[in-house]
Amino acid sequence: DAGITQSPRHKVTETGTPVTLRCHQTENHRYMYWYRQDPGHGLRLIHYSYGVKDTDKGEVSDGYSVSRSKTEDFLLTLESATSSQTSVYFCAITDPSSYEQYFGPGTRLTVT
Amino acid sequence: QQQVKQSPQSLIVQKGGISIINCAYENTAFDYFPWYQQFPGKGPALLIAIRPDVSEKKEGRFTISFNKSAKQFSLHIMDSQPGDSATYFCAADQGAQKLVFGQGTRLTINP
């Protein structure tokens, strides 16, 4: 998984609770991304980052926030989880030498 | 709206046959088109990718065909094997490697 770890790998939480997912990379790449995967939708971009404290919204950013205080860590926060945020979340990085994008193992989040 | 449309949703091919998955896009600003392979419980893995200045790219049994005028591209898997059974996603780069994905194709190779 190209030096990408995600934690936790599985989480069940209740509606209305805050949740933070962590992505950690060992490649020291600047570009990092959060996607969600849902049946029938493929993967959709939530937020992305071009570097420390440099983040921007993707196509499905409502209800999510991100932070990047270190190059290696990119955090995704659901401030108040809803059932519609039940999904599998993938972090990705881009290799600047090839522009190829690599994905982490994913976090399966269930909001009850 | 779905910027990249992928078909079919599912595909069954006999071992040794050719698997073909198609994608179409609308935005002519897309400049990089990767294909990903995903096994259950795993993250997507980059399989092969192409840029629009090339009409075909081949890596082993995997070939991308690209038709810029028709805004279509396809993945061909030659001599399909049971180990190729997975979900395949096409994608397009909308800039800065922000990928927009097709809906996915579940490929089953029957032995």
PDB file of C-alpha atoms in Angstrom:
ATOM      1  CA  ASP A   1       0.000   0.000   0.000  1.00  0.00           C
ATOM      2  CA  ALA A   2       2.843   2.392  -0.917  1.00  0.00           C
ATOM      3  CA  GLY A   3       3.730   3.332   2.657  1.00  0.00           C
ATOM      4  CA  ILE A   4       0.232   4.446   3.603  1.00  0.00           C
ATOM      5  CA  THR A   5      -1.528   3.395   6.765  1.00  0.00           C
ATOM      6  CA  GLN A   6      -5.006   4.289   7.891  1.00  0.00           C
ATOM      7  CA  SER A   7      -6.461   4.119  11.376  1.00  0.00           C
ATOM      8  CA  PRO A   8      -8.756   2.853  12.587  1.00  0.00           C
ATOM      9  CA  ARG A   9      -9.455   0.184   9.971  1.00  0.00           C
ATOM     10  CA  HIS A  10     -12.991  -0.350  11.216  1.00  0.00           C
ATOM     11  CA  LYS A  11     -15.215   1.848  13.332  1.00  0.00           C
ATOM     12  CA  VAL A  12     -18.844   1.819  14.422  1.00  0.00           C
ATOM     13  CA  THR A  13     -20.204   5.035  15.850  1.00  0.00           C
ATOM     14  CA  GLU A  14     -23.519   6.599  16.694  1.00  0.00           C
ATOM     15  CA  THR A  15     -25.265   9.415  14.860  1.00  0.00           C
ATOM     16  CA  GLY A  16     -24.199  12.795  16.149  1.00  0.00           C
ATOM     17  CA  THR A  17     -20.808  11.787  17.499  1.00  0.00           C
ATOM     18  CA  PRO A  18     -17.536  13.251  16.180  1.00  0.00           C
ATOM     19  CA  VAL A  19     -15.170  10.899  14.366  1.00  0.00           C
ATOM     20  CA  THR A  20     -11.586  11.392  13.213  1.00  0.00           C
ATOM     21  CA  LEU A  21      -9.859   9.147  10.706  1.00  0.00           C
ATOM     22  CA  ARG A  22      -6.101   9.226  10.327  1.00  0.00           C
ATOM     23  CA  CYS A  23      -3.921   8.738   7.286  1.00  0.00           C
ATOM     24  CA  HIS A  24      -0.187   8.357   7.743  1.00  0.00           C
ATOM     25  CA  GLN A  25       2.388   8.138   4.945  1.00  0.00           C
ATOM     26  CA  THR A  26       6.087   7.350   5.057  1.00  0.00           C
ATOM     27  CA  GLU A  27       6.849   8.647   1.522  1.00  0.00           C
ATOM     28  CA  ASN A  28       7.106  12.343   2.408  1.00  0.00           C
ATOM     29  CA  HIS A  29       4.868  13.271  -0.528  1.00  0.00           C
ATOM     30  CA  ARG A  30       3.137  16.653  -0.554  1.00  0.00           C
ATOM     31  CA  TYR A  31      -0.152  15.672  -2.166  1.00  0.00           C
ATOM     32  CA  MET A  32      -2.659  13.723  -0.067  1.00  0.00           C
ATOM     33  CA  TYR A  33      -6.350  12.973  -0.651  1.00  0.00           C
ATOM     34  CA  TRP A  34      -9.413  11.587   1.101  1.00  0.00           C
ATOM     35  CA  TYR A  35     -12.023   9.652  -0.916  1.00  0.00           C
ATOM     36  CA  ARG A  36     -15.139   7.787   0.052  1.00  0.00           C
ATOM     37  CA  GLN A  37     -16.332   4.650  -1.739  1.00  0.00           C
ATOM     38  CA  ASP A  38     -19.983   3.748  -2.003  1.00  0.00           C
ATOM     39  CA  PRO A  39     -21.700   1.133  -4.195  1.00  0.00           C
ATOM     40  CA  GLY A  40     -22.676   2.568  -7.560  1.00  0.00           C
ATOM     41  CA  HIS A  41     -20.586   5.709  -7.106  1.00  0.00           C
ATOM     42  CA  GLY A  42     -17.017   4.535  -7.422  1.00  0.00           C
ATOM     43  CA  LEU A  43     -14.739   6.730  -5.342  1.00  0.00           C
ATOM     44  CA  ARG A  44     -15.502  10.382  -4.729  1.00  0.00           C
ATOM     45  CA  LEU A  45     -13.056  13.042  -3.572  1.00  0.00           C
ATOM     46  CA  ILE A  46     -13.822  14.584  -0.175  1.00  0.00           C
ATOM     47  CA  HIS A  47     -10.822  16.831   0.513  1.00  0.00           C
ATOM     48  CA  TYR A  48      -7.236  17.098  -0.621  1.00  0.00           C
ATOM     49  CA  SER A  49      -4.015  18.704   0.523  1.00  0.00           C
ATOM     50  CA  TYR A  50      -1.028  20.147  -1.312  1.00  0.00           C
ATOM     51  CA  GLY A  51       1.082  20.459   1.796  1.00  0.00           C
ATOM     52  CA  VAL A  52       1.132  21.358   5.466  1.00  0.00           C
ATOM     53  CA  LYS A  53      -1.842  23.581   6.304  1.00  0.00           C
ATOM     54  CA  ASP A  54      -2.795  23.741   2.602  1.00  0.00           C
ATOM     55  CA  THR A  55      -6.110  21.967   2.061  1.00  0.00           C
ATOM     56  CA  ASP A  56      -9.113  22.329  -0.202  1.00  0.00           C
ATOM     57  CA  LYS A  57     -12.553  20.844  -0.794  1.00  0.00           C
ATOM     58  CA  GLY A  58     -13.445  18.057  -3.184  1.00  0.00           C
ATOM     59  CA  GLU A  59     -16.793  17.191  -4.715  1.00  0.00           C
ATOM     60  CA  VAL A  60     -18.424  15.727  -1.560  1.00  0.00           C
ATOM     61  CA  SER A  61     -16.958  17.844   1.253  1.00  0.00           C
ATOM     62  CA  ASP A  62     -20.169  18.765   3.139  1.00  0.00           C
ATOM     63  CA  GLY A  63     -20.037  17.418   6.710  1.00  0.00           C
ATOM     64  CA  TYR A  64     -16.283  16.803   6.605  1.00  0.00           C
ATOM     65  CA  SER A  65     -13.224  18.791   7.636  1.00  0.00           C
ATOM     66  CA  VAL A  66      -9.532  18.015   7.350  1.00  0.00           C
ATOM     67  CA  SER A  67      -6.280  19.050   8.911  1.00  0.00           C
ATOM     68  CA  ARG A  68      -2.656  18.610   7.979  1.00  0.00           C
ATOM     69  CA  SER A  69      -0.155  19.827  10.556  1.00  0.00           C
ATOM     70  CA  LYS A  70       2.641  17.480   9.437  1.00  0.00           C
ATOM     71  CA  THR A  71       3.604  16.255   5.975  1.00  0.00           C
ATOM     72  CA  GLU A  72       3.054  12.634   6.951  1.00  0.00           C
ATOM     73  CA  ASP A  73      -0.410  12.943   8.533  1.00  0.00           C
ATOM     74  CA  PHE A  74      -3.747  13.907   6.999  1.00  0.00           C
ATOM     75  CA  LEU A  75      -6.773  13.800   9.297  1.00  0.00           C
ATOM     76  CA  LEU A  76     -10.411  13.574   8.224  1.00  0.00           C
ATOM     77  CA  THR A  77     -13.032  14.657  10.762  1.00  0.00           C
ATOM     78  CA  LEU A  78     -16.755  14.124  10.743  1.00  0.00           C
ATOM     79  CA  GLU A  79     -17.937  16.780  13.192  1.00  0.00           C
ATOM     80  CA  SER A  80     -21.316  15.136  13.767  1.00  0.00           C
ATOM     81  CA  ALA A  81     -21.613  11.773  12.043  1.00  0.00           C
ATOM     82  CA  THR A  82     -24.768  10.939  10.076  1.00  0.00           C
ATOM     83  CA  SER A  83     -25.954   7.630   8.636  1.00  0.00           C
ATOM     84  CA  SER A  84     -25.268   8.945   5.121  1.00  0.00           C
ATOM     85  CA  GLN A  85     -21.570   9.010   6.036  1.00  0.00           C
ATOM     86  CA  THR A  86     -21.497   5.245   6.440  1.00  0.00           C
ATOM     87  CA  SER A  87     -18.889   4.339   3.841  1.00  0.00           C
ATOM     88  CA  VAL A  88     -15.398   3.072   3.195  1.00  0.00           C
ATOM     89  CA  TYR A  89     -12.858   5.883   3.358  1.00  0.00           C
ATOM     90  CA  PHE A  90      -9.597   5.792   1.438  1.00  0.00           C
ATOM     91  CA  CYS A  91      -6.577   7.980   1.759  1.00  0.00           C
ATOM     92  CA  ALA A  92      -4.274   8.444  -1.228  1.00  0.00           C
ATOM     93  CA  ILE A  93      -0.944  10.051  -2.045  1.00  0.00           C
ATOM     94  CA  THR A  94       0.587  11.120  -5.337  1.00  0.00           C
ATOM     95  CA  ASP A  95       4.150  10.286  -6.272  1.00  0.00           C
ATOM     96  CA  PRO A  96       5.490  13.587  -7.693  1.00  0.00           C
ATOM     97  CA  SER A  97       8.018  11.815  -9.916  1.00  0.00           C
ATOM     98  CA  SER A  98       5.370   9.843 -11.811  1.00  0.00           C
ATOM     99  CA  TYR A  99       2.098  11.605 -10.895  1.00  0.00           C
ATOM    100  CA  GLU A 100       0.747   8.182 -10.042  1.00  0.00           C
ATOM    101  CA  GLN A 101      -1.714   8.012  -7.179  1.00  0.00           C
ATOM    102  CA  TYR A 102      -1.591   5.270  -4.567  1.00  0.00           C
ATOM    103  CA  PHE A 103      -4.263   4.299  -2.071  1.00  0.00           C
ATOM    104  CA  GLY A 104      -4.218   3.149   1.524  1.00  0.00           C
ATOM    105  CA  PRO A 105      -6.046   0.062   2.818  1.00  0.00           C
ATOM    106  CA  GLY A 106      -9.204   1.947   3.775  1.00  0.00           C
ATOM    107  CA  THR A 107     -11.332   2.537   6.868  1.00  0.00           C
ATOM    108  CA  ARG A 108     -14.809   1.040   7.046  1.00  0.00           C
ATOM    109  CA  LEU A 109     -17.036   3.420   8.996  1.00  0.00           C
ATOM    110  CA  THR A 110     -20.553   2.531  10.103  1.00  0.00           C
ATOM    111  CA  VAL A 111     -22.788   5.213  11.595  1.00  0.00           C
ATOM    112  CA  THR A 112     -25.787   3.746  13.444  1.00  0.00           C
TER     113      THR A 112
ATOM    114  CA  GLN B   1     -23.418  14.595 -12.557  1.00  0.00           C
ATOM    115  CA  GLN B   2     -21.295  11.578 -13.365  1.00  0.00           C
ATOM    116  CA  GLN B   3     -18.245  12.941 -15.154  1.00  0.00           C
ATOM    117  CA  VAL B   4     -16.915   9.508 -16.061  1.00  0.00           C
ATOM    118  CA  LYS B   5     -19.372   6.813 -17.099  1.00  0.00           C
ATOM    119  CA  GLN B   6     -18.238   3.207 -16.930  1.00  0.00           C
ATOM    120  CA  SER B   7     -19.805   0.085 -18.389  1.00  0.00           C
ATOM    121  CA  PRO B   8     -20.706  -2.661 -17.884  1.00  0.00           C
ATOM    122  CA  GLN B   9     -21.439  -2.806 -14.152  1.00  0.00           C
ATOM    123  CA  SER B  10     -20.607  -6.474 -14.090  1.00  0.00           C
ATOM    124  CA  LEU B  11     -18.916  -8.822 -16.538  1.00  0.00           C
ATOM    125  CA  ILE B  12     -18.396 -12.568 -16.669  1.00  0.00           C
ATOM    126  CA  VAL B  13     -15.689 -13.943 -18.946  1.00  0.00           C
ATOM    127  CA  GLN B  14     -14.379 -17.436 -19.475  1.00  0.00           C
ATOM    128  CA  LYS B  15     -10.772 -18.189 -18.628  1.00  0.00           C
ATOM    129  CA  GLY B  16      -8.561 -17.348 -21.565  1.00  0.00           C
ATOM    130  CA  GLY B  17     -11.048 -14.880 -23.016  1.00  0.00           C
ATOM    131  CA  ILE B  18     -10.793 -11.113 -23.491  1.00  0.00           C
ATOM    132  CA  SER B  19     -12.347  -8.803 -20.904  1.00  0.00           C
ATOM    133  CA  ILE B  20     -13.349  -5.358 -22.138  1.00  0.00           C
ATOM    134  CA  ILE B  21     -14.453  -2.474 -19.921  1.00  0.00           C
ATOM    135  CA  ASN B  22     -15.450   0.876 -21.359  1.00  0.00           C
ATOM    136  CA  CYS B  23     -15.444   4.430 -20.050  1.00  0.00           C
ATOM    137  CA  ALA B  24     -16.671   7.729 -21.475  1.00  0.00           C
ATOM    138  CA  TYR B  25     -16.025  11.259 -20.294  1.00  0.00           C
ATOM    139  CA  GLU B  26     -17.241  14.754 -21.080  1.00  0.00           C
ATOM    140  CA  ASN B  27     -14.583  17.146 -19.818  1.00  0.00           C
ATOM    141  CA  THR B  28     -11.936  17.663 -22.475  1.00  0.00           C
ATOM    142  CA  ALA B  29      -9.639  19.196 -19.845  1.00  0.00           C
ATOM    143  CA  PHE B  30      -8.987  15.724 -18.366  1.00  0.00           C
ATOM    144  CA  ASP B  31      -5.369  14.888 -19.164  1.00  0.00           C
ATOM    145  CA  TYR B  32      -4.590  11.578 -17.473  1.00  0.00           C
ATOM    146  CA  PHE B  33      -6.635   8.399 -17.396  1.00  0.00           C
ATOM    147  CA  PRO B  34      -5.682   5.629 -14.943  1.00  0.00           C
ATOM    148  CA  TRP B  35      -7.283   2.259 -14.358  1.00  0.00           C
ATOM    149  CA  TYR B  36      -7.421   0.735 -10.896  1.00  0.00           C
ATOM    150  CA  GLN B  37      -7.943  -2.850  -9.777  1.00  0.00           C
ATOM    151  CA  GLN B  38      -9.521  -3.537  -6.406  1.00  0.00           C
ATOM    152  CA  PHE B  39      -9.831  -6.815  -4.532  1.00  0.00           C
ATOM    153  CA  PRO B  40     -12.360  -7.206  -1.697  1.00  0.00           C
ATOM    154  CA  GLY B  41     -11.228  -5.534   1.509  1.00  0.00           C
ATOM    155  CA  LYS B  42      -8.285  -3.810  -0.196  1.00  0.00           C
ATOM    156  CA  GLY B  43      -7.561  -0.361  -1.508  1.00  0.00           C
ATOM    157  CA  PRO B  44      -7.563   0.310  -5.256  1.00  0.00           C
ATOM    158  CA  ALA B  45      -4.242  -0.506  -6.919  1.00  0.00           C
ATOM    159  CA  LEU B  46      -2.999   1.335  -9.992  1.00  0.00           C
ATOM    160  CA  LEU B  47      -3.020  -1.023 -12.971  1.00  0.00           C
ATOM    161  CA  ILE B  48      -2.184   1.041 -16.025  1.00  0.00           C
ATOM    162  CA  ALA B  49      -2.644   4.649 -17.156  1.00  0.00           C
ATOM    163  CA  ILE B  50      -2.615   6.680 -20.352  1.00  0.00           C
ATOM    164  CA  ARG B  51      -2.387  10.300 -21.458  1.00  0.00           C
ATOM    165  CA  PRO B  52      -4.556  11.653 -24.307  1.00  0.00           C
ATOM    166  CA  ASP B  53      -1.653  12.118 -26.726  1.00  0.00           C
ATOM    167  CA  VAL B  54      -1.363   8.325 -27.024  1.00  0.00           C
ATOM    168  CA  SER B  55      -4.003   6.069 -28.611  1.00  0.00           C
ATOM    169  CA  GLU B  56      -2.936   2.819 -27.014  1.00  0.00           C
ATOM    170  CA  LYS B  57      -0.782   1.581 -24.155  1.00  0.00           C
ATOM    171  CA  LYS B  58       0.031  -2.017 -23.400  1.00  0.00           C
ATOM    172  CA  GLU B  59       1.505  -3.558 -20.275  1.00  0.00           C
ATOM    173  CA  GLY B  60       1.594  -7.329 -20.297  1.00  0.00           C
ATOM    174  CA  ARG B  61      -1.946  -8.639 -20.733  1.00  0.00           C
ATOM    175  CA  PHE B  62      -3.488  -5.223 -20.063  1.00  0.00           C
ATOM    176  CA  THR B  63      -4.118  -2.671 -22.813  1.00  0.00           C
ATOM    177  CA  ILE B  64      -5.753   0.752 -22.726  1.00  0.00           C
ATOM    178  CA  SER B  65      -7.291   2.008 -25.956  1.00  0.00           C
ATOM    179  CA  PHE B  66      -7.975   5.735 -26.075  1.00  0.00           C
ATOM    180  CA  ASN B  67     -10.218   7.581 -28.548  1.00  0.00           C
ATOM    181  CA  LYS B  68      -9.800  11.309 -27.954  1.00  0.00           C
ATOM    182  CA  SER B  69     -12.368  12.444 -30.540  1.00  0.00           C
ATOM    183  CA  ALA B  70     -15.032  10.162 -29.106  1.00  0.00           C
ATOM    184  CA  LYS B  71     -13.976  10.913 -25.506  1.00  0.00           C
ATOM    185  CA  GLN B  72     -13.852   7.229 -24.729  1.00  0.00           C
ATOM    186  CA  PHE B  73     -11.263   4.831 -23.388  1.00  0.00           C
ATOM    187  CA  SER B  74     -11.314   1.162 -22.624  1.00  0.00           C
ATOM    188  CA  LEU B  75      -9.394  -1.538 -20.776  1.00  0.00           C
ATOM    189  CA  HIS B  76      -8.724  -4.849 -22.480  1.00  0.00           C
ATOM    190  CA  ILE B  77      -7.518  -7.838 -20.483  1.00  0.00           C
ATOM    191  CA  MET B  78      -6.153 -10.527 -22.761  1.00  0.00           C
ATOM    192  CA  ASP B  79      -6.048 -14.202 -21.776  1.00  0.00           C
ATOM    193  CA  SER B  80      -8.168 -13.442 -18.696  1.00  0.00           C
ATOM    194  CA  GLN B  81      -7.335 -15.510 -15.627  1.00  0.00           C
ATOM    195  CA  PRO B  82      -9.328 -16.309 -12.453  1.00  0.00           C
ATOM    196  CA  GLY B  83      -6.856 -14.146 -10.529  1.00  0.00           C
ATOM    197  CA  ASP B  84      -8.085 -11.168 -12.570  1.00  0.00           C
ATOM    198  CA  SER B  85     -11.475 -11.432 -10.874  1.00  0.00           C
ATOM    199  CA  ALA B  86     -11.818  -8.067  -9.134  1.00  0.00           C
ATOM    200  CA  THR B  87     -13.539  -4.705  -9.423  1.00  0.00           C
ATOM    201  CA  TYR B  88     -12.045  -2.338 -11.963  1.00  0.00           C
ATOM    202  CA  PHE B  89     -12.354   1.435 -11.948  1.00  0.00           C
ATOM    203  CA  CYS B  90     -11.514   3.905 -14.650  1.00  0.00           C
ATOM    204  CA  ALA B  91     -10.672   7.437 -13.620  1.00  0.00           C
ATOM    205  CA  ALA B  92      -9.756  10.815 -15.041  1.00  0.00           C
ATOM    206  CA  ASP B  93      -7.529  13.537 -13.636  1.00  0.00           C
ATOM    207  CA  GLN B  94      -9.324  16.854 -13.336  1.00  0.00           C
ATOM    208  CA  GLY B  95      -6.076  18.591 -12.391  1.00  0.00           C
ATOM    209  CA  ALA B  96      -3.486  18.163  -9.628  1.00  0.00           C
ATOM    210  CA  GLN B  97      -4.251  14.436  -9.568  1.00  0.00           C
ATOM    211  CA  LYS B  98      -7.764  15.039  -8.261  1.00  0.00           C
ATOM    212  CA  LEU B  99      -9.306  11.919  -9.724  1.00  0.00           C
ATOM    213  CA  VAL B 100     -12.914  11.456 -10.760  1.00  0.00           C
ATOM    214  CA  PHE B 101     -13.882   7.789 -10.952  1.00  0.00           C
ATOM    215  CA  GLY B 102     -16.288   5.676 -12.929  1.00  0.00           C
ATOM    216  CA  GLN B 103     -18.827   3.554 -11.062  1.00  0.00           C
ATOM    217  CA  GLY B 104     -16.775   0.374 -11.270  1.00  0.00           C
ATOM    218  CA  THR B 105     -17.057  -2.986 -13.048  1.00  0.00           C
ATOM    219  CA  ARG B 106     -17.130  -6.256 -11.168  1.00  0.00           C
ATOM    220  CA  LEU B 107     -15.238  -8.760 -13.323  1.00  0.00           C
ATOM    221  CA  THR B 108     -15.594 -12.499 -12.783  1.00  0.00           C
ATOM    222  CA  ILE B 109     -13.388 -14.922 -14.698  1.00  0.00           C
ATOM    223  CA  ASN B 110     -14.856 -18.422 -14.785  1.00  0.00           C
ATOM    224  CA  PRO B 111     -12.280 -21.241 -14.713  1.00  0.00           C
TER     225      PRO B 111
END
